[in-house]
mmCIF file of C-alpha atoms in Angstrom:
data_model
loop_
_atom_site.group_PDB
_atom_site.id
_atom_site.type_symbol
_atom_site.label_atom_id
_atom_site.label_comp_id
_atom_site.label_asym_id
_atom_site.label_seq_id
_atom_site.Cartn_x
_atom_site.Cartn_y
_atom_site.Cartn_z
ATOM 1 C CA UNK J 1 0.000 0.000 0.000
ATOM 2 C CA UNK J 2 1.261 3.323 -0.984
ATOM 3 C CA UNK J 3 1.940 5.937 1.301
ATOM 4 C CA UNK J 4 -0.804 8.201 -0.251
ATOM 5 C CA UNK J 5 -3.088 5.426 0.150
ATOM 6 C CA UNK J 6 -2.607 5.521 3.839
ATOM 7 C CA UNK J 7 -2.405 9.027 4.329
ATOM 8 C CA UNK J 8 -6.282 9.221 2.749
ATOM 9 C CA UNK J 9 -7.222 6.026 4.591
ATOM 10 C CA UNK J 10 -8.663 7.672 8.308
ATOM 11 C CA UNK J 11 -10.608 9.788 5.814
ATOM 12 C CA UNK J 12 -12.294 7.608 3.875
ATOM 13 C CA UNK J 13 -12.828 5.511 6.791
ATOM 14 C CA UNK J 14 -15.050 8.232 8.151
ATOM 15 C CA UNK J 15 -16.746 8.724 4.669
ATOM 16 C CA UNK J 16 -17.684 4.915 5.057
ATOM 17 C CA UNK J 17 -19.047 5.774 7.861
ATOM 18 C CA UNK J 18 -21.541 8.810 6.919
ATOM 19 C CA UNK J 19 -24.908 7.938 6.011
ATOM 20 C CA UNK J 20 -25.896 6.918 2.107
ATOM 21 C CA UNK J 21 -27.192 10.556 1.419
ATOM 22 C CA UNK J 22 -24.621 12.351 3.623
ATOM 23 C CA UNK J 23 -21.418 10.461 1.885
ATOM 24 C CA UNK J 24 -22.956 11.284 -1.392
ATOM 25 C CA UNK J 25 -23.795 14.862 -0.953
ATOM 26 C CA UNK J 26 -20.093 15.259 0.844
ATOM 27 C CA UNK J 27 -18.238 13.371 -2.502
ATOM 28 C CA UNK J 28 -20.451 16.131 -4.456
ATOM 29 C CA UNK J 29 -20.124 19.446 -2.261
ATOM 30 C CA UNK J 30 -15.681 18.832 -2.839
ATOM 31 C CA UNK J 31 -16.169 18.925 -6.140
ATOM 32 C CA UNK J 32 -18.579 22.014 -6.800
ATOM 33 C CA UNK J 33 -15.917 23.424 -4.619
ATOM 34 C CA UNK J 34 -13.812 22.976 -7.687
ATOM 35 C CA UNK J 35 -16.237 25.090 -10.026
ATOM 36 C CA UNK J 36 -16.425 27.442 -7.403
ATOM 37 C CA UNK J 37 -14.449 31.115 -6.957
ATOM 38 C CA UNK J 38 -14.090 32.676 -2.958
ATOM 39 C CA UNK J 39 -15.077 36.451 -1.879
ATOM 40 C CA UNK J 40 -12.095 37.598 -3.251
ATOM 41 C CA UNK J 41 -13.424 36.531 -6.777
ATOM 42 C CA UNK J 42 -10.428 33.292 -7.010
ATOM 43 C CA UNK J 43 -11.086 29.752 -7.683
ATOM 44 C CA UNK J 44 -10.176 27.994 -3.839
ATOM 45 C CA UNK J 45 -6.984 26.474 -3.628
ATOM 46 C CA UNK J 46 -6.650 22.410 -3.263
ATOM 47 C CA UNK J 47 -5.286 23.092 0.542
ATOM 48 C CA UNK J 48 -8.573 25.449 0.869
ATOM 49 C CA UNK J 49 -10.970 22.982 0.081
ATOM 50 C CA UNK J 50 -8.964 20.570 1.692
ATOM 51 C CA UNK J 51 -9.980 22.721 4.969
ATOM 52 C CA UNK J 52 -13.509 23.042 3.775
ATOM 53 C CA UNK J 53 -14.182 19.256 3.477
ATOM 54 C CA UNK J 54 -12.272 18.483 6.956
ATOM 55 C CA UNK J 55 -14.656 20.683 8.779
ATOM 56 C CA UNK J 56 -17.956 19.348 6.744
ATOM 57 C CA UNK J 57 -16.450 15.987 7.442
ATOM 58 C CA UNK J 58 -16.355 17.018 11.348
ATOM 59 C CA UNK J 59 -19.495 17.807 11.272
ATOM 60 C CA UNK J 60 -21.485 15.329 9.572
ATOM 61 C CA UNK J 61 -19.363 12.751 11.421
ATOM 62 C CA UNK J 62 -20.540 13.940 14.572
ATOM 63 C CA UNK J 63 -24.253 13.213 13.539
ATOM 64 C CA UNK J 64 -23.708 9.551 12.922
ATOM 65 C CA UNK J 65 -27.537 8.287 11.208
ATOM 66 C CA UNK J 66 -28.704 12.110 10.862
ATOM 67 C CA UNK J 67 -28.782 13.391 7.596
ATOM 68 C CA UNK J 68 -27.093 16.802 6.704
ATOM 69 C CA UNK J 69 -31.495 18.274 6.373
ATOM 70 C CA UNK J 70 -32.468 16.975 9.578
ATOM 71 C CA UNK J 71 -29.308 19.141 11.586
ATOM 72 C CA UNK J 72 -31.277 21.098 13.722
ATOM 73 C CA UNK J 73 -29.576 24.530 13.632
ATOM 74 C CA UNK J 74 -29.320 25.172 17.267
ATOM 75 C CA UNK J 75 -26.671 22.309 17.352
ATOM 76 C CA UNK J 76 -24.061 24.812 15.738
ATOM 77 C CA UNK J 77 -23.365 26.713 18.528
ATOM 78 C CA UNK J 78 -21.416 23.943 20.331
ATOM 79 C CA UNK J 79 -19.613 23.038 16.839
ATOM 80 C CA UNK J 80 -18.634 26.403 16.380
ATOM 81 C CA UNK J 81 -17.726 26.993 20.376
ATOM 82 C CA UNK J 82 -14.313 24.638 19.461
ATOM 83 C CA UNK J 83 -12.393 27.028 18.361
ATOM 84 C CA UNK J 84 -10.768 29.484 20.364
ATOM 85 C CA UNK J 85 -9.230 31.732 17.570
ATOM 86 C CA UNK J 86 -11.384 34.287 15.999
ATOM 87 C CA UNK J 87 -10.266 33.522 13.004
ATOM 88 C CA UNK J 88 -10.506 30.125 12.348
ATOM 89 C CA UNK J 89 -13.865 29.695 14.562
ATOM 90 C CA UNK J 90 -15.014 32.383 11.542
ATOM 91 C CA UNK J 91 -13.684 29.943 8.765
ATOM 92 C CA UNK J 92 -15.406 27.162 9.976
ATOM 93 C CA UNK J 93 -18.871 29.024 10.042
ATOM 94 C CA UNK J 94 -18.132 29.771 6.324
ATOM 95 C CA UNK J 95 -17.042 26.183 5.195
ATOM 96 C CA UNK J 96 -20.329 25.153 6.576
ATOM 97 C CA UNK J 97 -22.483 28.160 5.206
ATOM 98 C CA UNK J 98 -20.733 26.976 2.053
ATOM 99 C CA UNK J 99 -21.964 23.279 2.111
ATOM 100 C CA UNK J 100 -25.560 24.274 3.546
ATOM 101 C CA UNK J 101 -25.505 27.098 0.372
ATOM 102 C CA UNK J 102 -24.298 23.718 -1.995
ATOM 103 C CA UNK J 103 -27.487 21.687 -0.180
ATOM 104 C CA UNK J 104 -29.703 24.506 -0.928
ATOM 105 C CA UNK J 105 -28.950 26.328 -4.419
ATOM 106 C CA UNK J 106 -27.144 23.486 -6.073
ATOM 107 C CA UNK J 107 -29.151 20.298 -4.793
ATOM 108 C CA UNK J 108 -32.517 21.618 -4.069
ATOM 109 C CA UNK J 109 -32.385 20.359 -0.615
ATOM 110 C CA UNK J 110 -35.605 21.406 1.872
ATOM 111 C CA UNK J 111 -33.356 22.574 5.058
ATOM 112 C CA UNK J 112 -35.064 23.289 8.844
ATOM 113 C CA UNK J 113 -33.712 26.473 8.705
ATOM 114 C CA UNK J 114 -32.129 28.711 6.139
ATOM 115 C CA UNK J 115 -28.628 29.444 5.346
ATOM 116 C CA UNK J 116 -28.545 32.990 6.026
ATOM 117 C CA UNK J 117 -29.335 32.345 9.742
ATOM 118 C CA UNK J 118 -25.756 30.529 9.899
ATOM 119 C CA UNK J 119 -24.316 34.186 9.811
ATOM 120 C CA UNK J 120 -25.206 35.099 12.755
ATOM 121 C CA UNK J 121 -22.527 32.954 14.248
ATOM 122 C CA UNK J 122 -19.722 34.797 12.892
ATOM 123 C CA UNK J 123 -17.667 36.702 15.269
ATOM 124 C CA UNK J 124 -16.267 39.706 15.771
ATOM 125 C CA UNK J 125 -13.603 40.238 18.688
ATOM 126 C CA UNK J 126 -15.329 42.234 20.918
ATOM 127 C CA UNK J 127 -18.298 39.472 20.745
ATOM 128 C CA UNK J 128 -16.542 36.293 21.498
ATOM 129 C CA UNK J 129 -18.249 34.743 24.441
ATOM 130 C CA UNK J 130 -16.940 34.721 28.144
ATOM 131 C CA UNK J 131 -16.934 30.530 27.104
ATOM 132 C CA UNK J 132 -14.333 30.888 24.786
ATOM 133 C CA UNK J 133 -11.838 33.791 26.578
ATOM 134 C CA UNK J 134 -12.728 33.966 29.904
ATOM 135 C CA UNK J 135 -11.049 33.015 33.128
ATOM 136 C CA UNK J 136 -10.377 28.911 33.545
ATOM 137 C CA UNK J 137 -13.538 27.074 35.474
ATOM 138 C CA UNK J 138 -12.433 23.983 37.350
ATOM 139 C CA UNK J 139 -14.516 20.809 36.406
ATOM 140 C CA UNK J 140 -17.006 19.841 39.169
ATOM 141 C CA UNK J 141 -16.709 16.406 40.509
ATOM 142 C CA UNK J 142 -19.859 15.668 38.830
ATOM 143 C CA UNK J 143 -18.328 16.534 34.888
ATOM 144 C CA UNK J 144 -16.016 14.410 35.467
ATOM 145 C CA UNK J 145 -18.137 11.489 36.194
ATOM 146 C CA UNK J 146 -19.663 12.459 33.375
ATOM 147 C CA UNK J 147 -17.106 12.707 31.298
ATOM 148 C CA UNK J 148 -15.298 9.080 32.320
ATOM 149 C CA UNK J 149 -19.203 7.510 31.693
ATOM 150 C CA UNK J 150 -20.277 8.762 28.430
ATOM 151 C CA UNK J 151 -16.753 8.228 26.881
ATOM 152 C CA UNK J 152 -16.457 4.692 28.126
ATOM 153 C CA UNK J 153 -17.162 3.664 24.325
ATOM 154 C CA UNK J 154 -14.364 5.633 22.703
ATOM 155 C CA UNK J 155 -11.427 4.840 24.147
ATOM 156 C CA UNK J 156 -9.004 7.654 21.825
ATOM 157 C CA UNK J 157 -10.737 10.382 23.682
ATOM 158 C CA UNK J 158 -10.817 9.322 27.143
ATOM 159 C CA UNK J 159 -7.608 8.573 26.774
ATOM 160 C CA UNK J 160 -6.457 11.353 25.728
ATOM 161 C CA UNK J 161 -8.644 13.183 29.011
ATOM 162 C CA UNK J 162 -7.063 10.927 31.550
ATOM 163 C CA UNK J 163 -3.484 11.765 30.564
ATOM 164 C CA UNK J 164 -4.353 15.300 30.480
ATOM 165 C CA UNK J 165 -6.132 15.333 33.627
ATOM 166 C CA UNK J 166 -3.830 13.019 35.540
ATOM 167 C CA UNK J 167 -0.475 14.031 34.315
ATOM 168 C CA UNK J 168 -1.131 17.808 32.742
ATOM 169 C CA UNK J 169 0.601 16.596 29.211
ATOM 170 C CA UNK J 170 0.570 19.320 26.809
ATOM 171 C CA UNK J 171 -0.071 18.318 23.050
ATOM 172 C CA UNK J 172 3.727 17.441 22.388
ATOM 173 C CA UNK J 173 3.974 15.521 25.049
ATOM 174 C CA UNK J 174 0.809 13.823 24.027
ATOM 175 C CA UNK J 175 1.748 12.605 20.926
ATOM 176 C CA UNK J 176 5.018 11.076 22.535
ATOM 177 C CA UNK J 177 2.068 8.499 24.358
ATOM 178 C CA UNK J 178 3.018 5.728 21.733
ATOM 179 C CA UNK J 179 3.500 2.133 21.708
ATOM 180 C CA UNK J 180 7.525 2.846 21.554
ATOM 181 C CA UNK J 181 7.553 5.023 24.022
ATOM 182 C CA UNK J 182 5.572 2.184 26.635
ATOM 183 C CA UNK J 183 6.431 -0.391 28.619
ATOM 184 C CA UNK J 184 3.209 -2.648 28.939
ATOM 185 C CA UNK J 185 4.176 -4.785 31.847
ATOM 186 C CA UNK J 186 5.495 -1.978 34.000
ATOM 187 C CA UNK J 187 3.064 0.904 32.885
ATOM 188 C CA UNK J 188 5.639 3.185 32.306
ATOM 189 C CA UNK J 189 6.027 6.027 30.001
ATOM 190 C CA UNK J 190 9.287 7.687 28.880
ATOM 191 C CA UNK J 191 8.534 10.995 27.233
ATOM 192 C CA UNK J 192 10.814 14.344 26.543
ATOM 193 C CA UNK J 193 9.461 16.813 29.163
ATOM 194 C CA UNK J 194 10.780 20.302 29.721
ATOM 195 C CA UNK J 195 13.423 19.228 26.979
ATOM 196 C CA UNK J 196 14.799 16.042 29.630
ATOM 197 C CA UNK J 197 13.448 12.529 29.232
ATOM 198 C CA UNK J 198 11.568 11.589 31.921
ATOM 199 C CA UNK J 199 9.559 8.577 33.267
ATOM 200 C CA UNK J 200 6.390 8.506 35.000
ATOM 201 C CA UNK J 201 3.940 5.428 35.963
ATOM 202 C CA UNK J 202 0.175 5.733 34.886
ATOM 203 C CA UNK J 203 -2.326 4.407 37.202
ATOM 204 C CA UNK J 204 -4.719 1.444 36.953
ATOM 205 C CA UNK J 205 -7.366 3.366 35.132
ATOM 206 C CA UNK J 206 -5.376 4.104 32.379
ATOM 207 C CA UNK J 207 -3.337 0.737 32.433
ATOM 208 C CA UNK J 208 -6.271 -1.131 32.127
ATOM 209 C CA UNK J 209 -7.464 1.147 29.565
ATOM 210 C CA UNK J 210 -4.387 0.755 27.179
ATOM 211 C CA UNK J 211 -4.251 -2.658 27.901
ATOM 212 C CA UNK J 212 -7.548 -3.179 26.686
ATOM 213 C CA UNK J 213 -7.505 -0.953 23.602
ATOM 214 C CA UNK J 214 -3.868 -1.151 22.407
ATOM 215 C CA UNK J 215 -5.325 0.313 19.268
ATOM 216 C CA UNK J 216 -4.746 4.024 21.186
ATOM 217 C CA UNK J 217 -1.211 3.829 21.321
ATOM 218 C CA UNK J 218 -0.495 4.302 17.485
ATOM 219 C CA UNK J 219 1.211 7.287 16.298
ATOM 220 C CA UNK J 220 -1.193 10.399 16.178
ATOM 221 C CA UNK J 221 -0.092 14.204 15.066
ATOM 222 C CA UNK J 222 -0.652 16.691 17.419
ATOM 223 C CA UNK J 223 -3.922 18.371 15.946
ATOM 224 C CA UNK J 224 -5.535 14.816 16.350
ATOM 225 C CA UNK J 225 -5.150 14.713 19.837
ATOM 226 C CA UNK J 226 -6.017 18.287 19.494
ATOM 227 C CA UNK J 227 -9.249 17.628 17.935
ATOM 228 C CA UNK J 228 -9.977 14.714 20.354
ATOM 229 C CA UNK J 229 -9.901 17.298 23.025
ATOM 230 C CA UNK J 230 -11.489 19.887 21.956
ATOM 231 C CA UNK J 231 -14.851 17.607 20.908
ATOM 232 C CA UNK J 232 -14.674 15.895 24.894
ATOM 233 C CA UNK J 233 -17.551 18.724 26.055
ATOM 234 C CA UNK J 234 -19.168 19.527 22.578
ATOM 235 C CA UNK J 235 -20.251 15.642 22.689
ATOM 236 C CA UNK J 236 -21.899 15.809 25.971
ATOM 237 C CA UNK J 237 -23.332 19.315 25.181
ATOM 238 C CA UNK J 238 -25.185 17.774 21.960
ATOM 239 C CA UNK J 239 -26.191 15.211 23.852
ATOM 240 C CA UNK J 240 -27.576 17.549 26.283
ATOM 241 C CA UNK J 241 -25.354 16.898 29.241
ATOM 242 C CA UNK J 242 -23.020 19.337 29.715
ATOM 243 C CA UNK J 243 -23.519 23.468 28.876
ATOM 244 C CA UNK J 244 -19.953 24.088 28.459
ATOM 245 C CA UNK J 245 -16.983 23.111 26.481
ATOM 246 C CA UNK J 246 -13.760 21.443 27.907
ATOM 247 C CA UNK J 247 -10.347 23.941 27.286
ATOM 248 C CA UNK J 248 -6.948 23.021 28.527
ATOM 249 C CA UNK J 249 -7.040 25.725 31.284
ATOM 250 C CA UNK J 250 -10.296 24.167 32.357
ATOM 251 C CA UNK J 251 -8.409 20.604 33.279
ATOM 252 C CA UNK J 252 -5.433 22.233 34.270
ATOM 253 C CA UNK J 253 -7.949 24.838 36.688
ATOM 254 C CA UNK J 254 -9.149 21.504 37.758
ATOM 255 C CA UNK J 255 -5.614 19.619 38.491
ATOM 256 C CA UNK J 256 -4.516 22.718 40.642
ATOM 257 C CA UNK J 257 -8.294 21.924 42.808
ATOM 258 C CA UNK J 258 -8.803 18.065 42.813
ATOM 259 C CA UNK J 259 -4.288 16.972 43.311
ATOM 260 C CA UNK J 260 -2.292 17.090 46.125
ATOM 261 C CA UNK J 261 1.568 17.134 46.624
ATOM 262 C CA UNK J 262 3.017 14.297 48.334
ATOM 263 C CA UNK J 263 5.240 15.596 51.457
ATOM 264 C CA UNK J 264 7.645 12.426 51.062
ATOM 265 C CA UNK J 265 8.551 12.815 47.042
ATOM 266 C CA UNK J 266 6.747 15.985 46.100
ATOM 267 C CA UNK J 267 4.745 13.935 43.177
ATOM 268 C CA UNK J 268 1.161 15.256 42.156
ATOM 269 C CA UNK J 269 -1.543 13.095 42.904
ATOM 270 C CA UNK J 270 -5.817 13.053 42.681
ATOM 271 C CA UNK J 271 -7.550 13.442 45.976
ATOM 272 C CA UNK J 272 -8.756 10.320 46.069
ATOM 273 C CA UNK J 273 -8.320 7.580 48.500
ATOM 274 C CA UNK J 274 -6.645 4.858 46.932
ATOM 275 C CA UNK J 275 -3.530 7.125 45.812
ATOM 276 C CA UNK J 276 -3.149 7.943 49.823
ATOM 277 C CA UNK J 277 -2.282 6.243 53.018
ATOM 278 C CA UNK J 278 -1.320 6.749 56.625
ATOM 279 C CA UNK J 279 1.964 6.240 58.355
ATOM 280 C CA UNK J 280 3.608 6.072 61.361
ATOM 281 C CA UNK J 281 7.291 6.475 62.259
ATOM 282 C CA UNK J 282 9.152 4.083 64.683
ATOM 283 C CA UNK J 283 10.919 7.158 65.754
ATOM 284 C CA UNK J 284 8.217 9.575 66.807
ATOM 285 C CA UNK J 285 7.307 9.754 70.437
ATOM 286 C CA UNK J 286 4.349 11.063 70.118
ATOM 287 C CA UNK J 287 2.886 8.311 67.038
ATOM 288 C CA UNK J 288 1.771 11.179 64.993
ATOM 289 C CA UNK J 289 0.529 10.057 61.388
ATOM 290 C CA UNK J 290 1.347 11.506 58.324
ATOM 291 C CA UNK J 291 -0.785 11.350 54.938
ATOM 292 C CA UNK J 292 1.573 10.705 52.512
ATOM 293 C CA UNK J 293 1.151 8.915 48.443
ATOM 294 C CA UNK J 294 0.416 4.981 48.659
ATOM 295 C CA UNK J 295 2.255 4.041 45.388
ATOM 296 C CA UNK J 296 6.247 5.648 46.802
ATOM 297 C CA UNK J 297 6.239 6.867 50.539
ATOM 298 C CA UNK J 298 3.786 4.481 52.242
ATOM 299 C CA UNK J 299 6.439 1.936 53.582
ATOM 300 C CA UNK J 300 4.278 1.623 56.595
ATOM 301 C CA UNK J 301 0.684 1.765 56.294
ATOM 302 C CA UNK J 302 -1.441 2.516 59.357
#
């Protein structure tokens, strides 16, 4: 197989997976792209409508059995809530006015809504919501219950949660989370952090996660995990659960509330009480007991 063969491959995976109507109306709206000039009065570039179908794609992929007509327009909002640049929150909302405008005036499609109503969620940057800009909001205990349930059936994402949640990774370090990098019988990572390699043990949860969907482990680039972030809230919002979305500051917001620093070897860990234990020292007099982290500094437990 080619290597252009495999680098279309995740994409026409997800095109499999679109509904009859939806696959052939996406197949159609790339190439009325090609017959078709931008604002500026020039015929879009390949890389342009390159952009245009990945965010269609998004979209309808999200939807699963819905056809592209039955969208109910209030659904945008969360779609369009992703992004956090002006800019490229604006292009999206034109790549889909574009394929709603390609439904409407080129297929004849009835739509619940019309296409001119899309405009309204264009930005300007004085309007962009306190959602997108404003000041990090921890996770309540109750999100992320939510969170671990509803993505029990996609492994990629909640993956991708738990390692930011439990060990703040940034993107880089994210996509260092391979199969190479991972020792399966010790659950042990060695990734480049702060430019020095460094090792770090993942707990049960995501052990028995791995272990159990290897699959997670292959190579991904950084706007994949990216992407896989970004969705974690706008799932549960569609699905009525959740009214916000899920940013980076928001987890690490979260980390800074919900970990503590062990005493003994100054390692993060979660509040809960399996990562924690009591000892006592031979030495004290007076048998006071100290709450230090079960996995290191717990050579007596009490």
């Amino acid at each position: 197989m080619s290597e252009a063969i495999k680098a279309k491959l995740p994409e026409q995976k997800r095109i499999e997976k679109l509904t009859t109507i939806n696959r052939n109306w996406f197949l159609e709206f790339g190439e009325w792209l090609k017959t078709r000039t931008s604002r500026r009065g020039k015929p879009y570039s390949p890389e342009t409508i390159s952009q245009m179908r990945n965010v269609v794609l998004n979209r309808l992929s999200n939807f699963g059995k819905t056809n592209a007509n039955e969208i109910p327009i209030e659904s945008f909002e969360s779609f369009f809530n992703q992004e956090r640049r002006l800019t490229t929150r604006n292009n999206k909302v034109n790549h889909i006015i574009a394929f709603y405008t390609f439904l409407s005036e080129e297929k004849k499609v009835d739509l619940p809504f019309e296409v001119t109503e899309l405009n309204r969620h264009i930005r300007k940057k004085e309007e962009l919501t306190n959602d997108l800009e404003g000041a990090a909001k921890a996770l309540t205990i109750e999100e992320i219950i939510l969170i671990r349930n509803h993505l029990i059936n996609d492994p990629r994402r909640l993956f991708v949660f738990e390692m930011v949640y439990q060990y703040g990774l940034n993107l880089g370090e994210l996509s260092q989370c391979v199969e190479q990098n991972y020792d399966f019988n010790t659950g042990i990572f060695k990734i480049k952090r702060n430019r020095k390699l460094e090792e770090f043990h993942v707990n049960a949860r995501i052990s028995n996660l791995i272990n159990e969907n290897r699959f997670i482990l292959k190579p991904i680039a950084k706007t994949g995990s990216q992407d896989r972030f970004k969705t974690l809230g706008v799932i549960l919002q569609e699905k009525g659960l959740m009214n916000k979305t899920v940013r980076w500051k928001d987890i690490e917001k979260t980390r800074e509330r919900n970990f503590f620093r062990c005493p003994g070897c100054e390692k993060l860990y979660e509040n809960t009480p399996d990562n924690w234990a009591l000892i006592q020292h031979e030495i004290d007099e007076h048998k006071t007991k100290w709450i230090v982290c079960r996995s290191t500094c717990a050579v007596t437990g009490v």
